[in-house]
Coordinates of C-alpha atoms and ligand atoms in Angstrom, one line a residue:
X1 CA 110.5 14.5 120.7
X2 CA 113.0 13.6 118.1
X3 CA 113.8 16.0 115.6
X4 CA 113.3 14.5 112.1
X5 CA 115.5 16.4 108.9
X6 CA 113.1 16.8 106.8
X7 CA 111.2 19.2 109.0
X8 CA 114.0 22.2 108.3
X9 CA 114.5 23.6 105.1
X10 CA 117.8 25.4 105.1
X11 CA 119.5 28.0 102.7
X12 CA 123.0 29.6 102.2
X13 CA 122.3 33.1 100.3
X14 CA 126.0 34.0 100.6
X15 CA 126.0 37.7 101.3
X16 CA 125.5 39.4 104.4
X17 CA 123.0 41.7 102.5
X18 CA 120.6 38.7 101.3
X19 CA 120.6 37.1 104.7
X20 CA 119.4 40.4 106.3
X21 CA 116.9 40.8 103.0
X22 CA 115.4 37.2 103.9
X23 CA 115.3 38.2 107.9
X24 CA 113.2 41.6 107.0
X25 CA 111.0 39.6 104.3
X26 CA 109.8 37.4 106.8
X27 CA 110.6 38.3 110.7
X28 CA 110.5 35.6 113.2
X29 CA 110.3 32.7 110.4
X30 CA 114.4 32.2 109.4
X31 CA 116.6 31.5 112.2
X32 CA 120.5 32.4 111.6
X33 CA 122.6 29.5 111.9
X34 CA 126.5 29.9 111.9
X35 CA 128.9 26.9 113.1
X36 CA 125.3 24.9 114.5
X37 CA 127.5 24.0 117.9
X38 CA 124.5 25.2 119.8
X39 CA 122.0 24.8 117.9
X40 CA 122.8 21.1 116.5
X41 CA 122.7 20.3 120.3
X42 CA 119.1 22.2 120.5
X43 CA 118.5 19.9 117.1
X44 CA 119.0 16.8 118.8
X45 CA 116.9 17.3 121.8
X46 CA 113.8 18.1 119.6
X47 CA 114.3 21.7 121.2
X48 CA 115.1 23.2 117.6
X49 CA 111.5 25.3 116.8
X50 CA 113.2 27.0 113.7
X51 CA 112.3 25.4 110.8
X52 CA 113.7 27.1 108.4
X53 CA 117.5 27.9 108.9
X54 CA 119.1 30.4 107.2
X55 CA 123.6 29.7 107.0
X56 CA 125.6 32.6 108.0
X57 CA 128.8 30.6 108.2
X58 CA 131.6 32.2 106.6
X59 CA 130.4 34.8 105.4
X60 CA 133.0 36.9 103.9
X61 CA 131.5 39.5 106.2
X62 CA 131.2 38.2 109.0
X63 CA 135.1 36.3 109.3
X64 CA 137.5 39.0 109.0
X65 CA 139.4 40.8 112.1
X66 CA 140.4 44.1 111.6
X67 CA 142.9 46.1 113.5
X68 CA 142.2 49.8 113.5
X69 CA 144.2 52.7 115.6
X70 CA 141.6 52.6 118.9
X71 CA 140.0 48.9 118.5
X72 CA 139.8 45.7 116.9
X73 CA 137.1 44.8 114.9
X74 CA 135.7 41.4 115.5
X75 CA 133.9 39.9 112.5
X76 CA 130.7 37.7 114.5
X77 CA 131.6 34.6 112.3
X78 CA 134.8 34.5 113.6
X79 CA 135.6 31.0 115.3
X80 CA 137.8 30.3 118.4
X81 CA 140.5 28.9 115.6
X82 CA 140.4 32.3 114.4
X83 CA 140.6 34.0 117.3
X84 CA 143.1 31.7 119.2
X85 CA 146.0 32.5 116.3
X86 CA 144.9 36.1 115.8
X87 CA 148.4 37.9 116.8
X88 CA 146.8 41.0 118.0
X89 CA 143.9 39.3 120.2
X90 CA 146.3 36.8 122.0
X91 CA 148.5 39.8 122.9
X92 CA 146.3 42.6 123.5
X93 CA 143.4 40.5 124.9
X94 CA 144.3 37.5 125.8
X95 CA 141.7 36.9 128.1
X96 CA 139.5 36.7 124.7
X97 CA 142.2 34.3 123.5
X98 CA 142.3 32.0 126.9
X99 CA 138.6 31.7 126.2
X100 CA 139.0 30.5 123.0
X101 CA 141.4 27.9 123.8
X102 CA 138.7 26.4 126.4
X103 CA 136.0 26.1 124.7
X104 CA 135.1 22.9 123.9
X105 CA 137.5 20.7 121.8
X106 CA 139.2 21.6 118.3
X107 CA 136.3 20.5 116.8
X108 CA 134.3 22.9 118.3
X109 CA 136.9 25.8 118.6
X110 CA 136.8 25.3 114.4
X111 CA 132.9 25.8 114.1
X112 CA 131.8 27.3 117.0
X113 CA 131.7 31.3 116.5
X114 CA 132.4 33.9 119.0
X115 CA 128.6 35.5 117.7
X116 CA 127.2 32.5 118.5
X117 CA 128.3 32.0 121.9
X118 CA 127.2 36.0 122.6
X119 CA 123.3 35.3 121.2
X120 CA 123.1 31.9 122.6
X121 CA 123.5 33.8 125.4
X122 CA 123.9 31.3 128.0
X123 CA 125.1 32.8 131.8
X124 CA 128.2 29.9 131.7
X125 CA 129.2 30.8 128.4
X126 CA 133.4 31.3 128.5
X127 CA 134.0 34.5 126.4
X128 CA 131.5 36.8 127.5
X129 CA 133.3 38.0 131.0
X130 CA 136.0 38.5 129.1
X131 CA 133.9 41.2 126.4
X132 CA 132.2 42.5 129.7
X133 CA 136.2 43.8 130.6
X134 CA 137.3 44.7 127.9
X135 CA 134.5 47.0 127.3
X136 CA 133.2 45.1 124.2
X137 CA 130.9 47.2 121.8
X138 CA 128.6 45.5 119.1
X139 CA 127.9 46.5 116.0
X140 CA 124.2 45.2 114.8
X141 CA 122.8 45.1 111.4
X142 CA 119.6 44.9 109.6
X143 CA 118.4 46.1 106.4
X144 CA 117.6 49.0 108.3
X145 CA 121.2 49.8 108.6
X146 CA 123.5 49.2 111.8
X147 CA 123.2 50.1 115.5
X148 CA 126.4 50.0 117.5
X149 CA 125.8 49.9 121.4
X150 CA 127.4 48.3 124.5
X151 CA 128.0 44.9 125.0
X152 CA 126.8 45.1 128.3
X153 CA 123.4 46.3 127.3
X154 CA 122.4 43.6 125.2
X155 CA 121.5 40.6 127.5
X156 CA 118.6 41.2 129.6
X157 CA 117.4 38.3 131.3
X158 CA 117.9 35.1 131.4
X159 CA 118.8 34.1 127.5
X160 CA 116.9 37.4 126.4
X161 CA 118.6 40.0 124.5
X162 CA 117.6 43.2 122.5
X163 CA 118.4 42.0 119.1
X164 CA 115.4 42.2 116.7
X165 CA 114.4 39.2 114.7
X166 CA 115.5 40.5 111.9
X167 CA 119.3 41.3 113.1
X168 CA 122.5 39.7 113.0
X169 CA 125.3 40.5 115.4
X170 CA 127.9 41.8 112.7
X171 CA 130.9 42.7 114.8
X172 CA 132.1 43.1 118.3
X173 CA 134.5 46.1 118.4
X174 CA 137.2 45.7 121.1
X175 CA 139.2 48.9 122.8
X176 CA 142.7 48.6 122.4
X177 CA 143.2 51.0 125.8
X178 CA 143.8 47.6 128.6
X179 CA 147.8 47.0 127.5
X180 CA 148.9 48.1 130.8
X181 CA 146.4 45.8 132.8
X182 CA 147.3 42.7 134.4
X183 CA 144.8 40.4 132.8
X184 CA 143.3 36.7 134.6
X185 CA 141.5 34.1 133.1
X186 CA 140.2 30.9 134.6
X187 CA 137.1 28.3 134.3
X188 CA 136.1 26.2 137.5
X189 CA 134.0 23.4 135.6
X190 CA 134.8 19.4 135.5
X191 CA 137.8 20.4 133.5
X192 CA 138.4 23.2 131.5
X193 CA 138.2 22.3 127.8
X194 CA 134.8 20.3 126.8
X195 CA 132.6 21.2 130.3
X196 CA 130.3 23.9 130.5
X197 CA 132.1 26.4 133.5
X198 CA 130.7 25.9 137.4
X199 CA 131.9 29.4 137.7
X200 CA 134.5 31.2 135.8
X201 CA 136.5 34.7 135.8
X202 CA 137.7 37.4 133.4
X203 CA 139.1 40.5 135.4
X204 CA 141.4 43.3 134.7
X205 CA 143.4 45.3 136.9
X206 CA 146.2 47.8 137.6
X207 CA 147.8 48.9 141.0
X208 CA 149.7 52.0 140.9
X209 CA 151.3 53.4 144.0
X210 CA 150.5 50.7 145.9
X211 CA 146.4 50.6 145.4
X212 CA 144.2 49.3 143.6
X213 CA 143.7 52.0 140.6
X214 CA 141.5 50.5 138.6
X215 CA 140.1 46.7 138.5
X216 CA 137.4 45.2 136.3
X217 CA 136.2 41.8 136.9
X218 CA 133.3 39.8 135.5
X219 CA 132.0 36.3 136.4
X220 CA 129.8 33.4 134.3
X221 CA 127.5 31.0 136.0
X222 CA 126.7 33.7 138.8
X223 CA 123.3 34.6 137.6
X224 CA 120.8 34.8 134.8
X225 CA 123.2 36.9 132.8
X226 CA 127.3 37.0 132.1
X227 CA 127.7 39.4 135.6
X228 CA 130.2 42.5 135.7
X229 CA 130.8 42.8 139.4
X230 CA 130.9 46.2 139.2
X231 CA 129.8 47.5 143.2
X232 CA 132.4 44.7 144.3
X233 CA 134.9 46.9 141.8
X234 CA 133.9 50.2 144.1
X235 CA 134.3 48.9 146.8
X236 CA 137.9 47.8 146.5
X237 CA 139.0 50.4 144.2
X238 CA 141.7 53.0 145.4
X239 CA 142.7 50.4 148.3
X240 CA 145.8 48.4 149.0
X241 CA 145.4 44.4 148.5
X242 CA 145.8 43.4 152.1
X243 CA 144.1 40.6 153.6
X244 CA 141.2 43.2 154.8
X245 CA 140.6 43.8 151.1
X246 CA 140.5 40.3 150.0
X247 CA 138.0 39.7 152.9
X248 CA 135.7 42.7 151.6
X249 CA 136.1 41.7 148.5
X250 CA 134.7 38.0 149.2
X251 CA 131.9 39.5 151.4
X252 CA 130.7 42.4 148.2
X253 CA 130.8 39.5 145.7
X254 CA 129.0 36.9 148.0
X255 CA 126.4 40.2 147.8
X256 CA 126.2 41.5 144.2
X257 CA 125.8 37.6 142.7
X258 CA 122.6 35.7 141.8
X259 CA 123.5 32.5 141.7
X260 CA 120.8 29.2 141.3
X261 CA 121.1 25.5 142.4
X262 CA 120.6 23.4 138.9
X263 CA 122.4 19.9 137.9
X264 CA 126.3 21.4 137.4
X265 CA 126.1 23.1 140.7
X266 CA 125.1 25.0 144.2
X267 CA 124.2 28.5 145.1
X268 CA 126.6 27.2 148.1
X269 CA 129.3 26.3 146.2
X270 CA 128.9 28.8 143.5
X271 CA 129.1 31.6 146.2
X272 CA 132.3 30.1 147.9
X273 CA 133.9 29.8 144.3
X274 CA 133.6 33.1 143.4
X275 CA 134.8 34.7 146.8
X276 CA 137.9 32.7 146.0
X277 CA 137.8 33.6 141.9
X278 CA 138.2 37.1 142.8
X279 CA 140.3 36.8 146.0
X280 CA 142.7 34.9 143.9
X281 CA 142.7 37.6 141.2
X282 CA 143.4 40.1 143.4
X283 CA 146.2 37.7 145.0
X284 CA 147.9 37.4 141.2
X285 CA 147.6 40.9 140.8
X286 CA 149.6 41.9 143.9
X287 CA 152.3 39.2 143.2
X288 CA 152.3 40.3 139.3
X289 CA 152.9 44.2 140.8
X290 CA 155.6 42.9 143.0
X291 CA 157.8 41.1 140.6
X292 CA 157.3 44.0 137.9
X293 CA 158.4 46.6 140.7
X294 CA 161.9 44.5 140.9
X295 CA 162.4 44.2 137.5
X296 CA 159.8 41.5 135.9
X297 CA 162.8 38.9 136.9
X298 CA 164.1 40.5 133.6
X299 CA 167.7 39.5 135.1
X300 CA 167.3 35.8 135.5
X301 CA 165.3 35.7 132.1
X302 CA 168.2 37.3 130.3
X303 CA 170.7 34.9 131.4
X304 CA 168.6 31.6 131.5
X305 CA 167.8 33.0 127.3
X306 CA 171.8 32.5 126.8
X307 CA 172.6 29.4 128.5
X308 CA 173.5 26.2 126.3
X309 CA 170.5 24.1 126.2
X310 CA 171.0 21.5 128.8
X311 CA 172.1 23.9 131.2
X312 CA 168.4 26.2 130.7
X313 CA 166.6 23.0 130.7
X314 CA 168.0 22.2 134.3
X315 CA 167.3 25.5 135.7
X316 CA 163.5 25.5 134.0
X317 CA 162.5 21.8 135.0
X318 CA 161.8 22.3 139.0
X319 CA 158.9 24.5 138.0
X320 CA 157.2 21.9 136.3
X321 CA 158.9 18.5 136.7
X322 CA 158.1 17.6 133.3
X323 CA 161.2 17.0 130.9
X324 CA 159.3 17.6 127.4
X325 CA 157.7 21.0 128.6
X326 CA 161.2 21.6 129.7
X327 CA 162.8 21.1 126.6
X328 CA 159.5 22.7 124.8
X329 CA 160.3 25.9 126.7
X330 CA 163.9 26.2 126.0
X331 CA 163.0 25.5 122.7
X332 CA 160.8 29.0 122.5
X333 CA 163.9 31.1 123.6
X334 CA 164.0 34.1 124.1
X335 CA 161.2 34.7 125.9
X336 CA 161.5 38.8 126.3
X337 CA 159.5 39.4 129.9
X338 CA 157.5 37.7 132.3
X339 CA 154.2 37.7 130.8
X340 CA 156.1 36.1 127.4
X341 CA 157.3 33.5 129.9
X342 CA 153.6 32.4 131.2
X343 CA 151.9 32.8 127.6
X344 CA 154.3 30.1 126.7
X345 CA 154.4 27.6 129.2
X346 CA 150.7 27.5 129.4
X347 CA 150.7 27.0 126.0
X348 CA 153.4 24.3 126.4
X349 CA 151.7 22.1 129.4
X350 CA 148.2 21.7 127.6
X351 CA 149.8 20.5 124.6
X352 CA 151.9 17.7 126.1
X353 CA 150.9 14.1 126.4
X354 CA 149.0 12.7 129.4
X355 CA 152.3 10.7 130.1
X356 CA 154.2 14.2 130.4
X357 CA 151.9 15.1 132.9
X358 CA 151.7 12.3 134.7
X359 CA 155.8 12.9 135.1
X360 CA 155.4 16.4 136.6
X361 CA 152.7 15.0 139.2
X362 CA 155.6 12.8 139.9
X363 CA 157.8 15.5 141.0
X364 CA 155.8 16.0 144.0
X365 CA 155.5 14.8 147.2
X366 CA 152.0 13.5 148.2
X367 CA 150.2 16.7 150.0
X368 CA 151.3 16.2 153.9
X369 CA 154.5 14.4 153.0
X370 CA 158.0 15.9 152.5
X371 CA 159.4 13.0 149.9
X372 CA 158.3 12.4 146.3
X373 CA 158.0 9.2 144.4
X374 CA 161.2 10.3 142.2
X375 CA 164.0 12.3 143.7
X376 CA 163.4 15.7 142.0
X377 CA 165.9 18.3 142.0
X378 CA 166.4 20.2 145.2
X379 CA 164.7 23.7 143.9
X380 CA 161.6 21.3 143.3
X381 CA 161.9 19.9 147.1
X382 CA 162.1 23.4 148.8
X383 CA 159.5 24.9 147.1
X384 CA 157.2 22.1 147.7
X385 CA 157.5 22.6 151.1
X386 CA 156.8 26.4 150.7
X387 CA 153.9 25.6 149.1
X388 CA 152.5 23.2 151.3
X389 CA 153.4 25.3 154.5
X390 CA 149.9 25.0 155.8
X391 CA 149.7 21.5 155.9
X392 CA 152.7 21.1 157.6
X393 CA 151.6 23.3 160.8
X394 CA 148.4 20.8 160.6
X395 CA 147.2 19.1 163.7
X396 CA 147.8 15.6 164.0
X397 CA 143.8 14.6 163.2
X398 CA 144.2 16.6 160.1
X399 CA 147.5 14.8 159.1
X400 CA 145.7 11.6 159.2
X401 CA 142.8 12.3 157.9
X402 CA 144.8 13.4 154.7
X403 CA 146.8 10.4 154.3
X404 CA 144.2 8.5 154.3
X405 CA 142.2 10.7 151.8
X406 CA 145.7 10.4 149.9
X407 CA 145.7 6.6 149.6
X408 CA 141.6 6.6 148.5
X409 CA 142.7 8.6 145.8
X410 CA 145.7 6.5 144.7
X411 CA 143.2 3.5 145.1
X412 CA 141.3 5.3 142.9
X413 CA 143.2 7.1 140.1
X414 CA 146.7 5.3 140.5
X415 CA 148.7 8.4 140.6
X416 CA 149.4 11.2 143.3
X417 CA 147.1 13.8 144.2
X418 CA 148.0 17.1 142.4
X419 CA 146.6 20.3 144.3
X420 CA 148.2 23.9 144.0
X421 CA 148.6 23.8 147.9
X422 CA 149.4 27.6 148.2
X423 CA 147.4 29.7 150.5
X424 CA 145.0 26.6 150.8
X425 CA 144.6 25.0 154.4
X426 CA 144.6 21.7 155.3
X427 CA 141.0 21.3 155.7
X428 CA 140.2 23.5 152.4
X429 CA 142.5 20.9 150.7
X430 CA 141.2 17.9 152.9
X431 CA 137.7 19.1 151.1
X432 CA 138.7 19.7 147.7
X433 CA 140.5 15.8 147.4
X434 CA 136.8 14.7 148.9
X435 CA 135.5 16.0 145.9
X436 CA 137.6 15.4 143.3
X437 CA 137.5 11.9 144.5
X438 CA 134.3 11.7 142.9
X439 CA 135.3 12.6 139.5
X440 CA 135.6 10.4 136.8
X441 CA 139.2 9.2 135.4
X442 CA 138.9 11.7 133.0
X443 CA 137.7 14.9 134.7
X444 CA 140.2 14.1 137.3
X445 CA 142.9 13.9 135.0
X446 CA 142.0 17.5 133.6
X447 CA 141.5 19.1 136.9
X448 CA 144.9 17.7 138.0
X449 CA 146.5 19.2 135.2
X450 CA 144.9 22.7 135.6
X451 CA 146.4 22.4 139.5
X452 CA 149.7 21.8 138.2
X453 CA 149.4 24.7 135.5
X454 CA 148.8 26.6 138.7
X455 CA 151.3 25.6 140.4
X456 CA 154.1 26.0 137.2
X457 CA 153.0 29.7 137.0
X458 CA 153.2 30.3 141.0
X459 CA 157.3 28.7 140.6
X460 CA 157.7 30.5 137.0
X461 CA 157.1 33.7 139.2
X462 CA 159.8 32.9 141.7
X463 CA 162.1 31.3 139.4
X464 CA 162.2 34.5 137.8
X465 CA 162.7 36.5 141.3
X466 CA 166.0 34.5 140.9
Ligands
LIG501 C1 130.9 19.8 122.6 C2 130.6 21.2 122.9 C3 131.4 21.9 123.8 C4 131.2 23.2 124.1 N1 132.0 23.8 125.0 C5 131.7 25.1 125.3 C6 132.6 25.7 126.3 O1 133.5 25.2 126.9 N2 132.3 27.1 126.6 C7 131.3 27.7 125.9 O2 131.1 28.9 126.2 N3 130.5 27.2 125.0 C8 130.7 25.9 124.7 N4 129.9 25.3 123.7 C9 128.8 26.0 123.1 C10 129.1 26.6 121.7 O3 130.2 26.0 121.0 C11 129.3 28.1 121.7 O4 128.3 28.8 122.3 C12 129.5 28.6 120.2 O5 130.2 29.9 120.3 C13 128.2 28.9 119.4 O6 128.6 29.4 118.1 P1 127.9 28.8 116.8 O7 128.5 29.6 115.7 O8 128.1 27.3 116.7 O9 126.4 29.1 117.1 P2 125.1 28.5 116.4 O10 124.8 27.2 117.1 O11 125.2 28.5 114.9 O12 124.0 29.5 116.9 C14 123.7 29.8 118.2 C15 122.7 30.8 118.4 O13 123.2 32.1 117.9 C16 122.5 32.6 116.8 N5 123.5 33.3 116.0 C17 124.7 32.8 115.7 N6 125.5 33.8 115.1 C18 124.7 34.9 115.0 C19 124.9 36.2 114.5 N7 126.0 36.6 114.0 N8 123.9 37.1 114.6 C20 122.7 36.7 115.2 N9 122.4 35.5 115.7 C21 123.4 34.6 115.6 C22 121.8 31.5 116.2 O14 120.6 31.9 115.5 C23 121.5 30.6 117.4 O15 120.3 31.1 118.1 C24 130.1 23.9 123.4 C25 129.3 23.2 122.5 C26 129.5 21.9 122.2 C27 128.7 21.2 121.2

């Protein structure tokens, strides 16, 4: 049925204290409403029962972020603008901040509120893995004071939570004890920004001596509520990443998930998805250990950070291929470690054009081939074949079979295939085009990009190993 305006009455008190006051007077009758994202969505399917809306947005109260000695305070009605430029958040949790940057578009990152996202309470939601992680605490509030408990104890089924009808979320308190941890984000949905996630990841970890010491990983889209894997976390705790880990570590996730069949997804695919979310993780995490152990490439980084520009724009380009995110990243010199090195480049690649991308999928050679479209420079040529080692050991069937998936999709999209070929096999990849071939022009353009962002911060790493 559609909604009609006059049906809603809606009022702005414009203190925290008389929007509580109004939620006590009458329990169950206001419903908070902060940036609307949700609930002007809810609005336009007739699925708003509210009638009478009471605004939280901007609250004074509610839209600060303060940083204390053991955590970082959170204000509710704090929007993904406001956390994406928050110094301390996009340093010390920048899984919170990676969040931020893919939810929706920037006209949703500037209304839509990180306390909204956490009562809406959907399972796909994008920042809640990332609180699950980080340990999040929530402060509550009422006129019958505030309640602080664990993040992870407020949802409890399937878009139910323990907040009272007459409580607001009022902060979410963050631990400032993960700066050691190697910290992965990422979203498997049509595209990142502006899709709601298939499945996505937020995990923590740290290896010391050579095992796993501690890891912390949490998954959306897995089951009725944001999921903390935490027997899959036992299980590989205190173990070296091996390939007999990553397998056990598939095989406990594959068991401690829920996941449905509904219209964005399989239980099938959902449960091959996250086997790989986590495997990959855990992949990352051993590679990140690696290059830290011989020095975090702090060598080549040092030099490339005093070399005239032209000269550290042609030793940067064969990790992308793209001459404006080259430039861009010379540009942001100097970058002081590693980790400064990925925080800008992803930054870099999503903000360039579609035409800068479409120039770094040039610098490839189509999957199965040896030769790209443009001669790119010969750093570029021998780690494509690195990457797409796999392939090349492929039987003949296989070989075929890709080309001709190859040419479908050129048919199709008029530009190369993009896939970050590492680790994948031939038939793996030989499935993935298959799917991607039923994308629309732009999904496929966004997925492409996130495999080249892949593939940039799998060459950034060896760049760096000099
Ligand atoms: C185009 C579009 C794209 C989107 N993309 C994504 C995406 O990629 N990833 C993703 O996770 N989400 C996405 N969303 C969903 C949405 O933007 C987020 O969930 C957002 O964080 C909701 O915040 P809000 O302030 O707009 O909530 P509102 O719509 O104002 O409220 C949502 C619910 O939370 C309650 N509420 C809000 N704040 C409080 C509070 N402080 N205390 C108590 N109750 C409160 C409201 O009563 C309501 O029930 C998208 C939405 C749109 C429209």
């Amino acid at each position: 049925m559609r909604s009609n305006p006059s049906d809603y009455e809606m009022v702005a008190p414009g203190s925290l204290d008389a929007v509580v006051s109004l939620l006590a007077n009458e329990p169950g009758v206001w419903l908070p409403i902060a940036g609307g994202t949700d609930m002007m969505v809810q609005y336009a399917a007739g699925k708003l029962a509210a009638r009478k809306l009471v605004s939280i947005w901007n609250l004074p109260e509610l839209r600060r972020i303060e940083v204390a000695a053991g955590e970082i305070r959170i204000g509710a009605g704090c929007t993904y603008t406001d956390l994406r430029g928050h110094e301390v958040v996009g340093r010390e949790f920048p899984l919170v901040a990676s969040a931020a940057r893919w939810t929706g578009g920037v006209a949703n990152q500037n209304r839509g509120t990180i306390g909204g996202n956490i009562v809406n309470a959907s399972p796909a939601a994008d920042s809640l893995p990332a609180l699950l992680v980080y340990d999040a605490e929530l402060i509550l509030v009422s006129v019958r004071g505030q309640r602080r408990l664990p993040y992870a104890s407020f949802h409890v089924g399937y878009k139910k939570t323990v907040l009272a009808q007459d409580e607001l979320v009022q902060t979410v308190c963050l631990p400032r004890r993960f700066s050691g941890y190697f910290n992965h984000a990422r979203k498997v949905g049509a595209r990142n920004a502006q899709a709601i996630s298939k499945v996505c990841i937020a995990a923590l970890g740290r290896l010391e001596n050579g095992v796993l010491e501690d890891v912390r990983i949490a998954l959306g889209s897995v089951a009725p509520v944001p999921l903390r894997l935490t027997e899959t976390e036992q299980a590989v705790r205190g173990k070296p990443i091996d390939s007999d880990l990553l397998l056990l570590a598939r095989r406990a996730t594959a068991a401690e998930i829920r996941p449905i069949d509904d219209i964005r997804s399989t239980v099938r695919y959902r449960t091959a998805v996250a086997g790989n979310l986590v495997a990959e993780f855990l992949n990352r995490l051993n590679s990140a250990q690696k290059s830290a152990e011989s020095g975090g490439g702090k060598d080549v980084l040092a030099r490339w950070n005093r070399l005239p520009v032209d000269e550290a724009m042609s030793a940067i380009l064969p990790c992308c291929g793209s001459s404006a995110w080259a430039q861009r990243m010379v540009a942001r010199r100097p970058l002081g470690d590693e980790s400064a090195v990925l925080a800008a480049s992803d930054e870099t690649w999503r903000n360039l054009t579609r035409s800068d991308w479409i120039e770094a999928f040039n610098s490839h050679p189509r999957i199965g081939e040896s030769r790209a479209a443009h001669s790119p420079p010969a750093q570029s040529v021998e780690w494509s074949a690195q990457e797409q080692r796999n392939v090349a050991d492929a039987d003949a069937a296989a070989k075929v079979a890709l080309a001709n998936a190859n040419r479908e999709y050129e048919r199709r999209f008029n530009r190369i295939f993009i896939v970050c070929a590492t680790g994948k096999s031939t038939l793996e990849i030989l499935g993935i085009l298959r799917r991607r071939l039923k994308h629309n022009a732009e999904a496929e353009l966004h997925e492409a990009a996130e495999e080249q962002r892949q593939i940039i911060e799998i060459r950034l790493r060896k760049w760096l190993q000099g």
